[in-house]
PDB file of C-alpha atoms and ligand atoms in Angstrom:
ATOM      1  CA  MET A 259     -13.587   0.774 -10.570  1.00 91.00           C
ATOM      2  CA  LYS A 260     -10.502   1.994  -8.619  1.00 96.00           C
ATOM      3  CA  LYS A 261      -7.431  -0.023  -9.283  1.00 96.00           C
ATOM      4  CA  ILE A 262      -4.697   1.344  -6.594  1.00 97.00           C
ATOM      5  CA  ALA A 263      -1.380   0.167  -5.128  1.00 96.00           C
ATOM      6  CA  PHE A 264       0.587   1.452  -1.998  1.00 97.00           C
ATOM      7  CA  TYR A 265       4.066   0.847  -2.582  1.00 95.00           C
ATOM      8  CA  GLY A 266       6.701   1.754   0.014  1.00 95.00           C
ATOM      9  CA  LYS A 267       9.891   0.323   2.009  1.00 94.00           C
ATOM     10  CA  GLY A 268       9.071  -2.506   4.753  1.00 92.00           C
ATOM     11  CA  GLY A 269       7.855  -0.628   7.724  1.00 95.00           C
ATOM     12  CA  ILE A 270       7.272   2.317   6.576  1.00 97.00           C
ATOM     13  CA  GLY A 271       3.600   1.834   7.182  1.00 97.00           C
ATOM     14  CA  LYS A 272       1.798   0.817   4.260  1.00 97.00           C
ATOM     15  CA  SER A 273      -0.274  -1.609   5.767  1.00 98.00           C
ATOM     16  CA  THR A 274      -1.135   0.416   8.680  1.00 98.00           C
ATOM     17  CA  THR A 275      -1.930   3.421   6.198  1.00 98.00           C
ATOM     18  CA  ALA A 276      -4.077   0.912   3.386  1.00 98.00           C
ATOM     19  CA  SER A 277      -6.732  -0.687   6.434  1.00 98.00           C
ATOM     20  CA  ASN A 278      -6.703   2.868   7.542  1.00 98.00           C
ATOM     21  CA  VAL A 279      -7.685   3.909   4.259  1.00 98.00           C
ATOM     22  CA  SER A 280     -10.113   1.074   3.058  1.00 98.00           C
ATOM     23  CA  ALA A 281     -11.705   1.447   6.147  1.00 98.00           C
ATOM     24  CA  ALA A 282     -12.764   5.266   5.680  1.00 98.00           C
ATOM     25  CA  LEU A 283     -13.453   4.421   2.173  1.00 98.00           C
ATOM     26  CA  SER A 284     -16.185   1.734   3.537  1.00 98.00           C
ATOM     27  CA  LEU A 285     -17.639   3.647   5.661  1.00 98.00           C
ATOM     28  CA  MET A 286     -18.074   6.379   2.902  1.00 98.00           C
ATOM     29  CA  GLY A 287     -20.235   3.488   1.473  1.00 98.00           C
ATOM     30  CA  LYS A 288     -17.738   2.266  -0.961  1.00 98.00           C
ATOM     31  CA  LYS A 289     -17.617  -1.577  -1.665  1.00 98.00           C
ATOM     32  CA  VAL A 290     -13.443  -1.979  -1.142  1.00 98.00           C
ATOM     33  CA  CYS A 291     -11.108  -5.000  -1.444  1.00 97.00           C
ATOM     34  CA  GLN A 292      -7.764  -5.120  -0.313  1.00 98.00           C
ATOM     35  CA  ILE A 293      -5.108  -7.282  -1.360  1.00 96.00           C
ATOM     36  CA  GLY A 294      -2.286  -7.924   0.935  1.00 95.00           C
ATOM     37  CA  CYS A 295       1.268  -8.678  -1.376  1.00 91.00           C
ATOM     38  CA  ASP A 296       3.936  -9.267   1.230  1.00 87.00           C
ATOM     39  CA  PRO A 297       5.427 -12.039   2.337  1.00 84.00           C
ATOM     40  CA  LYS A 298       4.667 -10.590   5.777  1.00 86.00           C
ATOM     41  CA  ASN A 299       0.471 -11.767   5.247  1.00 90.00           C
ATOM     42  CA  ASP A 300      -0.086  -8.630   7.904  1.00 95.00           C
ATOM     43  CA  SER A 301      -1.748  -6.380   5.507  1.00 97.00           C
ATOM     44  CA  THR A 302      -5.197  -7.265   6.526  1.00 98.00           C
ATOM     45  CA  ARG A 303      -5.025  -7.987  10.117  1.00 98.00           C
ATOM     46  CA  LEU A 304      -6.599  -4.994  11.724  1.00 98.00           C
ATOM     47  CA  LEU A 305      -9.227  -5.306   9.229  1.00 98.00           C
ATOM     48  CA  LEU A 306      -9.687  -8.987   9.946  1.00 98.00           C
ATOM     49  CA  GLY A 307      -8.664  -8.547  13.552  1.00 98.00           C
ATOM     50  CA  HIS A 308      -6.326 -11.387  13.442  1.00 97.00           C
ATOM     51  CA  ILE A 309      -3.401 -12.555  10.997  1.00 95.00           C
ATOM     52  CA  CYS A 310      -4.938 -13.877   8.100  1.00 94.00           C
ATOM     53  CA  LYS A 311      -5.023 -17.430   8.680  1.00 87.00           C
ATOM     54  CA  GLU A 312      -5.451 -19.067   4.841  1.00 89.00           C
ATOM     55  CA  THR A 313      -3.210 -17.029   2.363  1.00 92.00           C
ATOM     56  CA  VAL A 314      -3.350 -17.873  -1.584  1.00 92.00           C
ATOM     57  CA  LEU A 315      -0.378 -19.377  -1.300  1.00 89.00           C
ATOM     58  CA  ASP A 316      -0.772 -21.375   1.186  1.00 90.00           C
ATOM     59  CA  GLN A 317      -4.009 -22.962  -0.274  1.00 91.00           C
ATOM     60  CA  VAL A 318      -1.863 -23.449  -3.500  1.00 89.00           C
ATOM     61  CA  ARG A 319       0.412 -25.460  -1.547  1.00 87.00           C
ATOM     62  CA  ARG A 320      -1.650 -27.399  -0.028  1.00 89.00           C
ATOM     63  CA  LYS A 321      -4.636 -28.193  -2.585  1.00 90.00           C
ATOM     64  CA  ASP A 322      -4.716 -28.800  -6.478  1.00 88.00           C
ATOM     65  CA  PRO A 323      -5.962 -25.636  -8.298  1.00 81.00           C
ATOM     66  CA  ASP A 324      -9.391 -26.898  -9.067  1.00 86.00           C
ATOM     67  CA  GLU A 325      -9.751 -28.061  -5.433  1.00 91.00           C
ATOM     68  CA  ILE A 326      -9.452 -24.770  -3.903  1.00 92.00           C
ATOM     69  CA  CYS A 327     -12.775 -22.417  -2.663  1.00 92.00           C
ATOM     70  CA  LYS A 328     -13.213 -19.037  -3.060  1.00 92.00           C
ATOM     71  CA  GLU A 329     -14.292 -18.860   0.332  1.00 92.00           C
ATOM     72  CA  ASP A 330     -10.606 -20.590   1.398  1.00 91.00           C
ATOM     73  CA  ILE A 331      -9.027 -17.610   0.182  1.00 93.00           C
ATOM     74  CA  VAL A 332     -11.389 -14.268   0.082  1.00 95.00           C
ATOM     75  CA  HIS A 333     -12.152 -13.304   3.758  1.00 95.00           C
ATOM     76  CA  THR A 334     -14.502 -10.330   5.039  1.00 96.00           C
ATOM     77  CA  GLY A 335     -13.288  -7.782   7.689  1.00 98.00           C
ATOM     78  CA  PHE A 336     -14.429  -5.058   8.834  1.00 98.00           C
ATOM     79  CA  HIS A 337     -17.445  -3.159   7.723  1.00 98.00           C
ATOM     80  CA  ASP A 338     -17.690  -6.205   5.033  1.00 97.00           C
ATOM     81  CA  ILE A 339     -14.261  -5.082   3.847  1.00 98.00           C
ATOM     82  CA  ILE A 340     -12.867  -8.081   1.303  1.00 97.00           C
ATOM     83  CA  CYS A 341      -9.396  -9.238   2.727  1.00 97.00           C
ATOM     84  CA  VAL A 342      -6.745 -11.151   0.604  1.00 96.00           C
ATOM     85  CA  GLU A 343      -3.530 -12.152   1.584  1.00 95.00           C
ATOM     86  CA  ALA A 344      -1.340 -13.362  -1.504  1.00 92.00           C
ATOM     87  CA  GLY A 345       1.528 -15.090   1.033  1.00 89.00           C
ATOM     88  CA  GLY A 346       4.496 -16.210   0.316  1.00 80.00           C
ATOM     89  CA  PRO A 347       6.917 -18.982   0.613  1.00 72.00           C
ATOM     90  CA  GLU A 348       8.420 -20.641   3.660  1.00 70.00           C
ATOM     91  CA  PRO A 349      11.105 -18.512   4.813  1.00 63.00           C
ATOM     92  CA  GLY A 350      14.653 -19.350   3.312  1.00 61.00           C
ATOM     93  CA  VAL A 351      12.643 -21.330   0.691  1.00 63.00           C
ATOM     94  CA  GLY A 352      11.734 -19.739  -3.174  1.00 67.00           C
ATOM     95  CA  CYS A 353      11.012 -16.300  -4.248  1.00 70.00           C
ATOM     96  CA  ALA A 354       8.183 -14.171  -2.655  1.00 69.00           C
ATOM     97  CA  GLY A 355       7.994 -12.042  -5.771  1.00 75.00           C
ATOM     98  CA  ARG A 356       7.100 -15.303  -7.688  1.00 73.00           C
ATOM     99  CA  GLY A 357       4.341 -16.104  -5.157  1.00 77.00           C
ATOM    100  CA  ILE A 358       2.550 -12.564  -5.801  1.00 83.00           C
ATOM    101  CA  ILE A 359       2.189 -13.769  -9.541  1.00 83.00           C
ATOM    102  CA  VAL A 360       0.781 -17.392  -8.699  1.00 83.00           C
ATOM    103  CA  ALA A 361      -1.811 -15.544  -6.476  1.00 87.00           C
ATOM    104  CA  LEU A 362      -3.185 -12.966  -8.207  1.00 90.00           C
ATOM    105  CA  GLN A 363      -3.329 -15.084 -11.450  1.00 90.00           C
ATOM    106  CA  LEU A 364      -5.341 -17.631  -9.363  1.00 91.00           C
ATOM    107  CA  LEU A 365      -7.430 -14.647  -8.066  1.00 91.00           C
ATOM    108  CA  ASP A 366      -8.313 -13.911 -11.509  1.00 90.00           C
ATOM    109  CA  LYS A 367      -8.868 -17.153 -12.832  1.00 91.00           C
ATOM    110  CA  MET A 368     -11.399 -18.435 -10.126  1.00 90.00           C
ATOM    111  CA  LYS A 369     -12.761 -14.785 -10.333  1.00 90.00           C
ATOM    112  CA  ALA A 370     -12.654 -15.059  -6.766  1.00 91.00           C
ATOM    113  CA  ILE A 371     -13.189 -11.101  -6.131  1.00 91.00           C
ATOM    114  CA  PRO A 372     -16.650  -9.575  -7.193  1.00 88.00           C
ATOM    115  CA  ASP A 373     -17.047  -6.591  -8.420  1.00 92.00           C
ATOM    116  CA  MET A 374     -15.676  -3.598  -6.350  1.00 96.00           C
ATOM    117  CA  ASP A 375     -15.230   0.285  -6.116  1.00 98.00           C
ATOM    118  CA  VAL A 376     -11.867  -0.109  -4.913  1.00 98.00           C
ATOM    119  CA  THR A 377      -9.442  -2.715  -5.060  1.00 97.00           C
ATOM    120  CA  LEU A 378      -6.461  -1.895  -3.041  1.00 97.00           C
ATOM    121  CA  TYR A 379      -2.989  -3.786  -3.427  1.00 95.00           C
ATOM    122  CA  ASP A 380      -0.631  -3.477  -0.115  1.00 95.00           C
ATOM    123  CA  VAL A 381       2.691  -3.883  -1.806  1.00 92.00           C
ATOM    124  CA  LEU A 382       6.176  -4.242  -0.236  1.00 87.00           C
ATOM    125  CA  GLY A 383       8.482  -2.601  -2.578  1.00 75.00           C
ATOM    126  CA  ASP A 384      12.053  -1.380  -1.415  1.00 66.00           C
ATOM    127  CA  VAL A 385      12.483  -1.941  -5.145  1.00 60.00           C
ATOM    128  CA  VAL A 386      10.817  -2.952  -7.961  1.00 60.00           C
ATOM    129  CA  CYS A 387      11.487  -6.341  -9.043  1.00 65.00           C
ATOM    130  CA  GLY A 388      10.363  -9.598 -10.282  1.00 69.00           C
ATOM    131  CA  GLY A 389       6.864 -10.137  -8.659  1.00 71.00           C
ATOM    132  CA  PHE A 390       6.657  -7.138  -7.139  1.00 78.00           C
ATOM    133  CA  SER A 391       5.989  -5.209  -9.952  1.00 84.00           C
ATOM    134  CA  MET A 392       3.474  -7.778 -10.693  1.00 81.00           C
ATOM    135  CA  PRO A 393       0.587  -5.431 -10.044  1.00 85.00           C
ATOM    136  CA  ILE A 394       1.544  -2.204 -11.865  1.00 86.00           C
ATOM    137  CA  ARG A 395       3.566  -4.568 -14.538  1.00 84.00           C
ATOM    138  CA  GLU A 396       0.137  -6.645 -15.510  1.00 84.00           C
ATOM    139  CA  GLY A 397      -2.258  -3.937 -15.309  1.00 86.00           C
ATOM    140  CA  TYR A 398      -3.758  -4.996 -11.785  1.00 91.00           C
ATOM    141  CA  ALA A 399      -3.428  -1.433 -10.437  1.00 94.00           C
ATOM    142  CA  LYS A 400      -3.389   1.822 -12.318  1.00 95.00           C
ATOM    143  CA  GLU A 401      -2.906   4.694  -9.501  1.00 97.00           C
ATOM    144  CA  ILE A 402       0.133   4.130  -7.119  1.00 97.00           C
ATOM    145  CA  TYR A 403       0.501   5.811  -3.806  1.00 98.00           C
ATOM    146  CA  ILE A 404       3.988   5.365  -2.710  1.00 97.00           C
ATOM    147  CA  VAL A 405       4.135   5.722   1.058  1.00 98.00           C
ATOM    148  CA  SER A 406       7.119   7.519   2.411  1.00 98.00           C
ATOM    149  CA  SER A 407       8.674   9.529   5.493  1.00 97.00           C
ATOM    150  CA  GLY A 408      11.480  11.800   5.264  1.00 96.00           C
ATOM    151  CA  GLU A 409      13.920   9.681   6.584  1.00 95.00           C
ATOM    152  CA  LEU A 410      16.790   8.879   3.176  1.00 94.00           C
ATOM    153  CA  MET A 411      16.177   5.134   2.846  1.00 93.00           C
ATOM    154  CA  SER A 412      12.728   5.527   2.949  1.00 95.00           C
ATOM    155  CA  LEU A 413      12.825   8.549   0.012  1.00 96.00           C
ATOM    156  CA  TYR A 414      15.079   6.298  -1.913  1.00 94.00           C
ATOM    157  CA  ALA A 415      12.874   3.054  -2.217  1.00 94.00           C
ATOM    158  CA  ALA A 416      10.449   5.793  -2.820  1.00 96.00           C
ATOM    159  CA  ASN A 417      12.540   6.988  -5.985  1.00 96.00           C
ATOM    160  CA  ASN A 418      13.538   3.640  -7.209  1.00 94.00           C
ATOM    161  CA  ILE A 419       9.333   2.758  -7.515  1.00 94.00           C
ATOM    162  CA  ALA A 420       8.930   5.643  -9.117  1.00 95.00           C
ATOM    163  CA  LYS A 421      11.880   4.750 -11.778  1.00 94.00           C
ATOM    164  CA  GLY A 422       9.786   1.364 -11.734  1.00 91.00           C
ATOM    165  CA  ILE A 423       6.439   3.144 -12.258  1.00 93.00           C
ATOM    166  CA  ARG A 424       7.960   4.975 -15.104  1.00 94.00           C
ATOM    167  CA  ARG A 425       9.333   2.664 -17.192  1.00 91.00           C
ATOM    168  CA  PHE A 426       6.025   0.772 -16.910  1.00 92.00           C
ATOM    169  CA  ALA A 427       3.881   3.898 -17.773  1.00 94.00           C
ATOM    170  CA  ALA A 428       5.841   4.016 -21.162  1.00 91.00           C
ATOM    171  CA  ARG A 429       4.022   1.351 -22.204  1.00 87.00           C
ATOM    172  CA  GLY A 430       0.257   0.993 -20.217  1.00 90.00           C
ATOM    173  CA  GLU A 431      -1.715   2.882 -18.302  1.00 93.00           C
ATOM    174  CA  VAL A 432      -0.098   3.019 -14.541  1.00 95.00           C
ATOM    175  CA  ARG A 433       0.955   6.460 -13.201  1.00 97.00           C
ATOM    176  CA  LEU A 434       1.972   7.926  -9.703  1.00 97.00           C
ATOM    177  CA  ALA A 435      -1.245   9.152  -7.973  1.00 98.00           C
ATOM    178  CA  GLY A 436       0.813  10.718  -4.962  1.00 98.00           C
ATOM    179  CA  ILE A 437       3.209  10.580  -2.247  1.00 98.00           C
ATOM    180  CA  ILE A 438       1.647   9.439   1.356  1.00 98.00           C
ATOM    181  CA  GLY A 439       3.723  11.105   3.831  1.00 98.00           C
ATOM    182  CA  ASN A 440       3.777   9.058   7.039  1.00 98.00           C
ATOM    183  CA  SER A 441       5.696  10.892   9.505  1.00 98.00           C
ATOM    184  CA  ARG A 442       8.599   9.928  11.515  1.00 97.00           C
ATOM    185  CA  ASN A 443       9.751  13.066  12.912  1.00 95.00           C
ATOM    186  CA  VAL A 444      12.342  13.843  10.912  1.00 93.00           C
ATOM    187  CA  PRO A 445      13.259  17.827  11.178  1.00 92.00           C
ATOM    188  CA  GLY A 446      11.541  19.864   8.250  1.00 94.00           C
ATOM    189  CA  GLU A 447       9.843  16.553   7.180  1.00 96.00           C
ATOM    190  CA  LYS A 448       6.910  17.894   5.336  1.00 97.00           C
ATOM    191  CA  GLU A 449       8.438  20.765   3.651  1.00 97.00           C
ATOM    192  CA  LEU A 450      11.144  18.001   2.448  1.00 97.00           C
ATOM    193  CA  LEU A 451       8.621  15.955   1.046  1.00 98.00           C
ATOM    194  CA  THR A 452       6.908  18.535  -0.570  1.00 98.00           C
ATOM    195  CA  GLU A 453      10.108  19.329  -2.238  1.00 97.00           C
ATOM    196  CA  PHE A 454      10.521  15.493  -2.975  1.00 98.00           C
ATOM    197  CA  CYS A 455       7.015  15.710  -4.509  1.00 98.00           C
ATOM    198  CA  LYS A 456       8.105  18.348  -7.025  1.00 98.00           C
ATOM    199  CA  LYS A 457      10.783  16.965  -8.232  1.00 98.00           C
ATOM    200  CA  LEU A 458       9.135  13.661  -8.783  1.00 98.00           C
ATOM    201  CA  ASN A 459       6.365  15.847 -10.702  1.00 98.00           C
ATOM    202  CA  THR A 460       4.038  14.606  -8.608  1.00 98.00           C
ATOM    203  CA  ARG A 461       1.946  15.859  -4.944  1.00 98.00           C
ATOM    204  CA  LEU A 462       2.123  15.100  -1.167  1.00 98.00           C
ATOM    205  CA  VAL A 463      -1.506  13.659  -0.992  1.00 98.00           C
ATOM    206  CA  ALA A 464      -1.399  13.341   2.604  1.00 98.00           C
ATOM    207  CA  PHE A 465       1.252  14.218   5.247  1.00 98.00           C
ATOM    208  CA  ILE A 466       0.255  11.569   8.208  1.00 98.00           C
ATOM    209  CA  PRO A 467       1.364  12.593  11.792  1.00 98.00           C
ATOM    210  CA  ARG A 468       3.156   9.978  14.436  1.00 98.00           C
ATOM    211  CA  ASP A 469       0.380   9.206  16.699  1.00 98.00           C
ATOM    212  CA  LYS A 470       0.500   6.814  19.518  1.00 98.00           C
ATOM    213  CA  ILE A 471      -3.385   6.009  18.615  1.00 98.00           C
ATOM    214  CA  VAL A 472      -2.155   4.334  15.532  1.00 98.00           C
ATOM    215  CA  ASN A 473      -0.169   1.449  17.838  1.00 98.00           C
ATOM    216  CA  LEU A 474      -2.705   1.540  20.321  1.00 98.00           C
ATOM    217  CA  ALA A 475      -5.056   0.409  18.006  1.00 98.00           C
ATOM    218  CA  GLU A 476      -3.278  -1.900  16.603  1.00 98.00           C
ATOM    219  CA  ASN A 477      -2.478  -3.426  20.196  1.00 98.00           C
ATOM    220  CA  HIS A 478      -6.172  -3.968  19.848  1.00 98.00           C
ATOM    221  CA  LYS A 479      -6.105  -5.285  16.196  1.00 98.00           C
ATOM    222  CA  GLN A 480      -8.379  -2.396  14.867  1.00 98.00           C
ATOM    223  CA  THR A 481      -7.467   0.139  12.433  1.00 98.00           C
ATOM    224  CA  VAL A 482      -7.680   3.992  13.923  1.00 98.00           C
ATOM    225  CA  LEU A 483     -10.845   4.077  12.232  1.00 98.00           C
ATOM    226  CA  SER A 484     -12.775   1.588  13.972  1.00 98.00           C
ATOM    227  CA  TYR A 485     -10.497   1.654  17.910  1.00 98.00           C
ATOM    228  CA  ALA A 486     -10.673   5.558  18.041  1.00 98.00           C
ATOM    229  CA  PRO A 487     -12.952   6.992  15.198  1.00 98.00           C
ATOM    230  CA  GLU A 488     -13.266  10.502  16.978  1.00 98.00           C
ATOM    231  CA  SER A 489      -9.655  11.152  16.705  1.00 98.00           C
ATOM    232  CA  SER A 490      -7.817  13.988  14.550  1.00 98.00           C
ATOM    233  CA  GLN A 491      -5.569  10.749  13.575  1.00 98.00           C
ATOM    234  CA  ALA A 492      -8.846   9.371  12.118  1.00 98.00           C
ATOM    235  CA  ASP A 493      -9.632  12.875  10.689  1.00 98.00           C
ATOM    236  CA  VAL A 494      -6.220  12.288   8.334  1.00 98.00           C
ATOM    237  CA  TYR A 495      -7.302   8.642   7.168  1.00 98.00           C
ATOM    238  CA  ARG A 496     -10.610   9.967   6.104  1.00 98.00           C
ATOM    239  CA  ALA A 497      -9.381  12.794   4.311  1.00 98.00           C
ATOM    240  CA  LEU A 498      -6.722  10.774   2.557  1.00 98.00           C
ATOM    241  CA  ALA A 499      -9.501   8.122   1.632  1.00 98.00           C
ATOM    242  CA  LYS A 500     -11.639  10.860  -0.026  1.00 98.00           C
ATOM    243  CA  THR A 501      -8.473  12.657  -1.288  1.00 98.00           C
ATOM    244  CA  ILE A 502      -7.674   9.106  -2.837  1.00 98.00           C
ATOM    245  CA  TRP A 503     -11.505   8.578  -4.184  1.00 98.00           C
ATOM    246  CA  GLU A 504     -11.016  11.764  -6.118  1.00 98.00           C
ATOM    247  CA  ASN A 505      -7.814  12.283  -7.677  1.00 98.00           C
ATOM    248  CA  THR A 506      -7.359  12.396 -10.908  1.00 96.00           C
ATOM    249  CA  GLU A 507      -3.985  14.034 -10.481  1.00 97.00           C
ATOM    250  CA  LEU A 508      -2.004  11.403 -12.400  1.00 98.00           C
ATOM    251  CA  SER A 509       1.586  11.735 -13.514  1.00 98.00           C
ATOM    252  CA  ILE A 510       4.616  10.214 -15.241  1.00 98.00           C
ATOM    253  CA  PRO A 511       7.202  10.027 -12.396  1.00 98.00           C
ATOM    254  CA  THR A 512      10.349  12.233 -12.901  1.00 98.00           C
ATOM    255  CA  PRO A 513      12.795  10.349 -10.614  1.00 97.00           C
ATOM    256  CA  MET A 514      15.810  11.820  -8.820  1.00 97.00           C
ATOM    257  CA  THR A 515      19.410  10.558  -9.374  1.00 96.00           C
ATOM    258  CA  PHE A 516      20.683   9.215  -6.089  1.00 93.00           C
ATOM    259  CA  ASP A 517      23.036  12.527  -5.541  1.00 95.00           C
ATOM    260  CA  GLU A 518      20.255  14.625  -5.961  1.00 96.00           C
ATOM    261  CA  LEU A 519      18.497  12.757  -3.539  1.00 96.00           C
ATOM    262  CA  GLU A 520      20.824  12.657  -1.093  1.00 93.00           C
ATOM    263  CA  LYS A 521      21.396  16.325  -1.413  1.00 94.00           C
ATOM    264  CA  LEU A 522      18.130  17.410  -0.792  1.00 94.00           C
ATOM    265  CA  ALA A 523      17.611  14.850   2.096  1.00 91.00           C
ATOM    266  CA  GLY A 524      20.730  16.551   3.640  1.00 88.00           C
ATOM    267  CA  THR A 525      19.651  19.854   3.486  1.00 87.00           C
ATOM    268  CA  TYR A 526      16.286  19.477   5.328  1.00 82.00           C
ATOM    269  CA  GLY A 527      18.007  16.753   7.588  1.00 61.00           C
ATOM    270  CA  THR A 528      20.137  19.250   9.393  1.00 55.00           C
ATOM    271  CA  GLN A 529      17.362  21.331  10.318  1.00 49.00           C
ATOM    272  CA  ASP A 530      16.105  21.869  13.897  1.00 50.00           C
TER     273      ASP A 530
HETATM  274  P1  ADP B  38       4.502  -1.644   6.531  1.00 85.28           P
HETATM  275  O1  ADP B  38       3.024  -2.447   5.919  1.00 85.28           O
HETATM  276  O2  ADP B  38       5.212  -0.842   5.397  1.00 85.28           O
HETATM  277  O3  ADP B  38       5.665  -2.782   6.081  1.00 85.28           O
HETATM  278  P2  ADP B  38       3.244  -1.629   8.770  1.00 85.28           P
HETATM  279  O4  ADP B  38       1.894  -0.461   8.273  1.00 85.28           O
HETATM  280  O5  ADP B  38       3.125  -2.734   9.159  1.00 85.28           O
HETATM  281  O6  ADP B  38       4.330  -0.877   7.973  1.00 85.28           O
HETATM  282  O7  ADP B  38       4.047  -0.184  10.009  1.00 85.28           O
HETATM  283  C1  ADP B  38       4.884  -0.431  10.787  1.00 85.28           C
HETATM  284  C2  ADP B  38       4.688   0.005  12.219  1.00 85.28           C
HETATM  285  O8  ADP B  38       4.628   1.051  11.950  1.00 85.28           O
HETATM  286  C3  ADP B  38       3.793  -0.791  12.618  1.00 85.28           C
HETATM  287  O9  ADP B  38       3.578  -1.152  14.333  1.00 85.28           O
HETATM  288  C4  ADP B  38       2.625   0.561  12.694  1.00 85.28           C
HETATM  289  O10 ADP B  38       1.559   0.828  13.379  1.00 85.28           O
HETATM  290  C5  ADP B  38       3.339   2.175  12.930  1.00 85.28           C
HETATM  291  N1  ADP B  38       3.017   2.879  12.345  1.00 85.28           N
HETATM  292  C6  ADP B  38       2.941   3.473  11.268  1.00 85.28           C
HETATM  293  N2  ADP B  38       2.056   4.348  10.562  1.00 85.28           N
HETATM  294  C7  ADP B  38       2.050   4.959  11.814  1.00 85.28           C
HETATM  295  C8  ADP B  38       1.586   6.105  12.503  1.00 85.28           C
HETATM  296  N3  ADP B  38       1.289   7.527  11.360  1.00 85.28           N
HETATM  297  N4  ADP B  38       2.119   6.793  13.963  1.00 85.28           N
HETATM  298  C9  ADP B  38       2.523   5.987  14.336  1.00 85.28           C
HETATM  299  N5  ADP B  38       3.081   4.580  14.343  1.00 85.28           N
HETATM  300  C10 ADP B  38       2.566   4.219  13.050  1.00 85.28           C
HETATM  301 MG1   MG B  39       2.811  -4.328   5.825  1.00 85.28          MG
END
């Protein structure tokens, strides 16, 4: 079974990319489970066709642990993809990272998720702290993909995540499996991301164009794979899913210093 995670700055396109990759993998005949580890709870929206109505933490808050049924927390989405949202605390109350720990432990204890070919954790991770590091710290995910654009703050988050992976790689099996470029139309973006990958001892597994079809599909609460399967954007997600399925090029990342990163981003950012 492949146990993978998508990390990256908030709003960079993790859930959109994850859902499209899950859809593509499922259409390749794989059994797929996507677990949202972001208090936004919207990781699986495009797969379910609506915001997940019951997160694991919603149930934990309302019920005794032994009253919770699998059916309450494990939902079925597009093409029978298993969808779970860890959930989060009420805004302003409690620690979101702690919530992820509680949710993942409960899923384990209940054996709530059947055998899968791929389990994909979609994790908010500007910095790999506390609960957000849980999927890599506790071995839930072994192959980590970082979603990033060529914008400095996105690269900064990616570099921080790489630092976290490096730390946990020293005492476990977790490895960096690649960077997924999600374009923001920054000048020289693909070249910048390719260079960034070289510095980090990894590779750019995809460079996803910024395309309105993604937003159109999102407005219809669908992935591009289901809304516009003939589009070139769907081809990009299908190719990424195939790369992820076949990927054996895992590495221990070599993060950059902030000064190096700033210099690198500056070099490309000034090009037209
Ligand atoms: P995250 O999960 O990292 O917080 P989302 O996946 O929710 O980010 O994406 C944030 C927004 O960016 C969404 O409105 C989504 O439709 C849009 N988006 C993501 N990737 C693309 C893309 N390649 N082209 C156009 N819009 C995109
Ligand atoms: Mg998200």
